[in-house]
GROMACS .gro file of C-alpha atoms in nm:
model
  253
    1MET     CA    1   7.877   5.271   9.688
    2LYS     CA    2   7.950   5.607   9.851
    3ARG     CA    3   8.283   5.642  10.030
    4ALA     CA    4   8.374   5.854  10.333
    5TYR     CA    5   8.703   6.040  10.367
    6TYR     CA    6   8.923   6.107  10.670
    7ASP     CA    7   9.251   6.284  10.734
    8ALA     CA    8   9.353   6.021  10.992
    9LYS     CA    9   9.305   5.646  10.966
   10PRO     CA   10   8.958   5.570  11.103
   11LYS     CA   11   8.865   5.284  11.334
   12ALA     CA   12   8.677   4.985  11.195
   13LEU     CA   13   8.428   5.017  11.480
   14GLU     CA   14   8.353   5.343  11.657
   15ALA     CA   15   8.086   5.425  11.914
   16VAL     CA   16   7.880   5.724  11.800
   17GLY     CA   17   7.644   5.761  12.096
   18ASN     CA   18   7.303   5.624  12.193
   19GLY     CA   19   7.448   5.273  12.192
   20ASN     CA   20   7.510   5.283  11.816
   21TYR     CA   21   7.830   5.226  11.619
   22LEU     CA   22   7.989   5.313  11.287
   23TYR     CA   23   8.126   5.010  11.105
   24ARG     CA   24   8.389   5.097  10.845
   25TRP     CA   25   8.533   4.861  10.588
   26ASP     CA   26   8.758   4.865  10.283
   27ILE     CA   27   8.973   5.131  10.453
   28LYS     CA   28   9.232   5.257  10.204
   29GLU     CA   29   9.523   5.498  10.235
   30GLU     CA   30   9.536   5.742   9.944
   31GLU     CA   31   9.778   6.010   9.835
   32VAL     CA   32   9.603   6.320   9.700
   33GLN     CA   33   9.711   6.654   9.561
   34SER     CA   34   9.594   6.965   9.745
   35ASP     CA   35   9.600   7.300   9.570
   36PHE     CA   36   9.583   7.623   9.768
   37MET     CA   37   9.455   7.892   9.537
   38GLN     CA   38   9.547   8.258   9.546
   39GLU     CA   39   9.248   8.489   9.546
   40GLY     CA   40   9.178   8.625   9.198
   41SER     CA   41   9.406   8.373   9.025
   42ASP     CA   42   9.347   8.045   8.843
   43GLU     CA   43   9.694   7.921   8.934
   44PRO     CA   44   9.756   7.744   9.266
   45LEU     CA   45   9.966   7.939   9.514
   46VAL     CA   46  10.087   7.618   9.677
   47SER     CA   47  10.043   7.259   9.567
   48GLU     CA   48  10.131   6.971   9.795
   49LYS     CA   49  10.063   6.601   9.840
   50ARG     CA   50   9.895   6.467  10.148
   51VAL     CA   51   9.763   6.136  10.276
   52GLN     CA   52   9.396   6.072  10.333
   53TYR     CA   53   9.187   5.764  10.407
   54SER     CA   54   8.870   5.652  10.234
   55CYS     CA   55   8.628   5.379  10.335
   56CYS     CA   56   8.274   5.253  10.319
   57GLU     CA   57   8.076   5.298  10.638
   58ALA     CA   58   7.736   5.229  10.786
   59THR     CA   59   7.563   5.295  11.116
   60ILE     CA   60   7.494   4.985  11.322
   61LEU     CA   61   7.203   5.021  11.561
   62GLY     CA   62   7.293   4.871  11.896
   63ASN     CA   63   7.569   4.615  11.948
   64PRO     CA   64   7.771   4.563  11.625
   65THR     CA   65   7.717   4.189  11.584
   66TYR     CA   66   7.847   3.981  11.295
   67ASP     CA   67   7.501   3.951  11.137
   68LYS     CA   68   7.433   4.325  11.161
   69CYS     CA   69   7.767   4.416  11.005
   70VAL     CA   70   7.724   4.165  10.720
   71GLU     CA   71   7.375   4.302  10.657
   72ALA     CA   72   7.517   4.658  10.645
   73VAL     CA   73   7.781   4.561  10.388
   74ILE     CA   74   7.522   4.382  10.171
   75ARG     CA   75   7.281   4.676  10.185
   76ASP     CA   76   7.563   4.909  10.083
   77ARG     CA   77   7.549   4.745   9.739
   78TYR     CA   78   7.210   4.574   9.716
   79THR     CA   79   6.876   4.686   9.846
   80ALA     CA   80   6.641   4.415   9.975
   81GLU     CA   81   6.435   4.454   9.655
   82GLN     CA   82   6.742   4.420   9.431
   83GLU     CA   83   6.854   4.116   9.626
   84MET     CA   84   6.516   3.947   9.586
   85ALA     CA   85   6.506   4.033   9.215
   86LEU     CA   86   6.845   3.868   9.160
   87VAL     CA   87   6.735   3.552   9.336
   88ASN     CA   88   6.403   3.537   9.147
   89LYS     CA   89   6.571   3.598   8.812
   90PHE     CA   90   6.823   3.322   8.876
   91ASN     CA   91   6.558   3.076   8.996
   92SER     CA   92   6.338   3.151   8.695
   93TYR     CA   93   6.618   3.067   8.457
   94MET     CA   94   6.723   2.754   8.646
   95LYS     CA   95   6.361   2.627   8.641
   96SER     CA   96   6.326   2.709   8.269
   97VAL     CA   97   6.059   2.965   8.342
   98SER     CA   98   6.278   3.225   8.171
   99THR     CA   99   6.535   3.200   7.892
  100ASP     CA  100   6.728   3.508   8.013
  101GLY     CA  101   7.063   3.363   8.124
  102THR     CA  102   7.218   3.698   8.220
  103GLY     CA  103   7.085   3.642   8.570
  104VAL     CA  104   7.333   3.358   8.626
  105ASP     CA  105   7.641   3.579   8.609
  106GLU     CA  106   7.469   3.849   8.815
  107TYR     CA  107   7.369   3.593   9.077
  108ASN     CA  108   7.718   3.444   9.093
  109GLU     CA  109   7.861   3.795   9.133
  110TYR     CA  110   7.611   3.853   9.414
  111LEU     CA  111   7.709   3.528   9.587
  112LYS     CA  112   8.078   3.617   9.566
  113TYR     CA  113   8.008   3.959   9.715
  114ILE     CA  114   7.817   3.796  10.003
  115SER     CA  115   8.099   3.546  10.062
  116ASP     CA  116   8.366   3.818  10.056
  117ALA     CA  117   8.155   4.035  10.289
  118LYS     CA  118   8.122   3.756  10.544
  119LEU     CA  119   8.495   3.684  10.542
  120MET     CA  120   8.578   4.055  10.570
  121VAL     CA  121   8.339   4.116  10.861
  122LYS     CA  122   8.463   3.805  11.042
  123ARG     CA  123   8.821   3.923  11.003
  124ASP     CA  124   8.741   4.281  11.110
  125LEU     CA  125   8.549   4.175  11.420
  126GLU     CA  126   8.819   3.927  11.522
  127LEU     CA  127   9.084   4.196  11.480
  128GLU     CA  128   8.869   4.445  11.670
  129GLU     CA  129   8.823   4.197  11.954
  130LYS     CA  130   9.197   4.129  11.971
  131LEU     CA  131   9.267   4.502  11.958
  132SER     CA  132   9.013   4.567  12.233
  133LEU     CA  133   9.170   4.300  12.456
  134ALA     CA  134   9.521   4.436  12.388
  135ARG     CA  135   9.408   4.791  12.472
  136GLN     CA  136   9.242   4.678  12.795
  137LYS     CA  137   9.554   4.490  12.903
  138LYS     CA  138   9.770   4.794  12.829
  139LEU     CA  139   9.530   5.021  13.018
  140ASN     CA  140   9.549   4.786  13.316
  141ASP     CA  141   9.929   4.794  13.295
  142ILE     CA  142   9.924   5.175  13.286
  143ALA     CA  143   9.694   5.189  13.589
  144ALA     CA  144   9.917   4.948  13.782
  145TYR     CA  145  10.228   5.149  13.691
  146ASP     CA  146  10.054   5.470  13.798
  147LYS     CA  147   9.988   5.320  14.142
  148SER     CA  148  10.337   5.172  14.181
  149ASP     CA  149  10.648   5.312  14.348
  150ASN     CA  150  10.774   5.396  14.000
  151VAL     CA  151  10.538   5.695  14.014
  152ASN     CA  152  10.405   5.720  14.368
  153SER     CA  153  10.715   5.803  14.570
  154PHE     CA  154  10.938   6.090  14.675
  155THR     CA  155  11.266   6.109  14.860
  156LEU     CA  156  11.321   6.285  15.190
  157ASN     CA  157  11.675   6.287  15.331
  158GLY     CA  158  11.764   5.983  15.123
  159HIS     CA  159  11.458   5.774  15.219
  160SER     CA  160  11.164   5.691  14.995
  161TYR     CA  161  10.806   5.771  15.103
  162TRP     CA  162  10.462   5.844  14.961
  163LEU     CA  163  10.147   6.022  15.075
  164ASP     CA  164   9.826   5.950  14.885
  165ARG     CA  165   9.591   6.232  14.789
  166GLU     CA  166   9.358   6.182  15.087
  167THR     CA  167   9.651   6.191  15.328
  168ARG     CA  168   9.801   6.498  15.161
  169MET     CA  169   9.473   6.686  15.192
  170SER     CA  170   9.428   6.579  15.554
  171VAL     CA  171   9.782   6.676  15.655
  172SER     CA  172   9.756   7.006  15.468
  173PHE     CA  173   9.431   7.094  15.645
  174SER     CA  174   9.551   6.996  15.994
  175THR     CA  175   9.887   7.170  15.948
  176THR     CA  176   9.714   7.489  15.835
  177GLN     CA  177   9.492   7.473  16.143
  178GLU     CA  178   9.795   7.421  16.370
  179LYS     CA  179   9.974   7.715  16.212
  180THR     CA  180   9.666   7.934  16.254
  181ALA     CA  181   9.651   7.833  16.621
  182GLY     CA  182  10.010   7.954  16.668
  183SER     CA  183  10.209   7.630  16.639
  184GLU     CA  184  10.545   7.658  16.464
  185ASN     CA  185  10.601   7.284  16.418
  186THR     CA  186  10.391   6.981  16.338
  187THR     CA  187  10.445   6.607  16.327
  188VAL     CA  188  10.394   6.416  16.004
  189TRP     CA  189  10.386   6.038  15.989
  190LEU     CA  190  10.571   5.893  15.690
  191GLY     CA  191  10.501   5.523  15.703
  192ASN     CA  192  10.587   5.424  16.059
  193GLU     CA  193  10.818   5.719  16.114
  194PRO     CA  194  10.706   6.041  16.287
  195ILE     CA  195  10.891   6.346  16.156
  196THR     CA  196  10.862   6.686  16.325
  197LEU     CA  197  10.903   6.982  16.088
  198PRO     CA  198  10.808   7.350  16.074
  199CYS     CA  199  10.451   7.401  15.958
  200ASP     CA  200  10.563   7.621  15.668
  201THR     CA  201  10.807   7.353  15.551
  202VAL     CA  202  10.538   7.085  15.558
  203LEU     CA  203  10.297   7.302  15.358
  204GLN     CA  204  10.568   7.376  15.100
  205LEU     CA  205  10.650   7.005  15.067
  206LEU     CA  206  10.284   6.919  15.029
  207ALA     CA  207  10.239   7.186  14.762
  208GLN     CA  208  10.531   7.042  14.560
  209LEU     CA  209  10.396   6.690  14.603
  210GLU     CA  210  10.054   6.802  14.480
  211ILE     CA  211  10.209   6.958  14.170
  212TYR     CA  212  10.408   6.640  14.107
  213ALA     CA  213  10.099   6.421  14.154
  214LYS     CA  214   9.897   6.638  13.912
  215LYS     CA  215  10.167   6.610  13.646
  216CYS     CA  216  10.173   6.232  13.693
  217TYR     CA  217   9.794   6.218  13.665
  218ASN     CA  218   9.807   6.415  13.341
  219LYS     CA  219  10.077   6.190  13.196
  220THR     CA  220   9.884   5.875  13.289
  221ALA     CA  221   9.568   6.014  13.129
  222GLU     CA  222   9.770   6.105  12.818
  223HIS     CA  223   9.910   5.750  12.790
  224LYS     CA  224   9.560   5.602  12.822
  225SER     CA  225   9.428   5.835  12.554
  226LYS     CA  226   9.711   5.748  12.315
  227VAL     CA  227   9.658   5.374  12.365
  228MET     CA  228   9.290   5.411  12.272
  229GLU     CA  229   9.392   5.580  11.946
  230LEU     CA  230   9.630   5.303  11.836
  231GLN     CA  231   9.495   5.100  11.547
  232SER     CA  232   9.683   4.768  11.567
  233VAL     CA  233   9.762   4.505  11.829
  234GLU     CA  234  10.132   4.544  11.750
  235GLU     CA  235  10.124   4.918  11.817
  236VAL     CA  236   9.944   4.865  12.146
  237GLU     CA  237  10.180   4.593  12.264
  238GLU     CA  238  10.488   4.798  12.177
  239TYR     CA  239  10.362   5.120  12.339
  240ASP     CA  240  10.594   5.232  12.621
  241TYR     CA  241  10.381   5.386  12.897
  242THR     CA  242  10.676   5.446  13.132
  243LEU     CA  243  10.802   5.747  12.935
  244GLY     CA  244  10.737   6.112  13.008
  245TYR     CA  245  10.669   6.109  13.382
  246PRO     CA  246  10.815   6.401  13.579
  247GLU     CA  247  11.123   6.360  13.793
  248LYS     CA  248  11.039   6.248  14.144
  249PRO     CA  249  11.066   6.513  14.418
  250ASP     CA  250  11.386   6.485  14.621
  251PHE     CA  251  11.388   6.681  14.946
  252GLU     CA  252  11.685   6.742  15.174
  253LEU     CA  253  11.611   6.900  15.513
   0.00000   0.00000   0.00000
């Protein structure tokens, strides 16, 4: 039973491309000693403890169903030929074809391994499903927060407004054209309110809004990425996605 080793705790199920998955089980946290050797010396220059994770793993072709995962765990210990040999040896003894009773203990050990494997896979897949649902809910919450006034708003002369990306680009383009044509001022509609401002002022405001929007986009993407890395339902549910957003622009003209 070969084990794989990771510096960070691995996921029980992980997509690896082409519609396939890695199923990992018996994930254990281990403390190991790392020695950093000095060139030309048998004595370690630095010795320190670190945490690593070990597990068994197998590639699941296609959707990681319960039956496929159980089969992978069984094959990690028993080949199909070994499995058949155990069954035949046990049946031969039970039918008095053979007097070799060692097959009984081996068969019982095999049955226990199968039973434990089924329980483990069932538990892992149920946890993975719950984790997947919790992540999706949190991602939906993040997306809703990103579109809310908590993020999408700025203040101009004490009043709150917002311009979405399409509007910002349109106003920026038209204002630039007006300025090129010789206009000093332009009118911008904020909600139902027309506001006349110098073209240069509008372009400066739009530039600051674009920078703010980009920072918010980056923070939202960062939150989503962090949620996908969380390994328990509790961690996902407790994750605070409202933190870290830049301060809203506040303009006084």
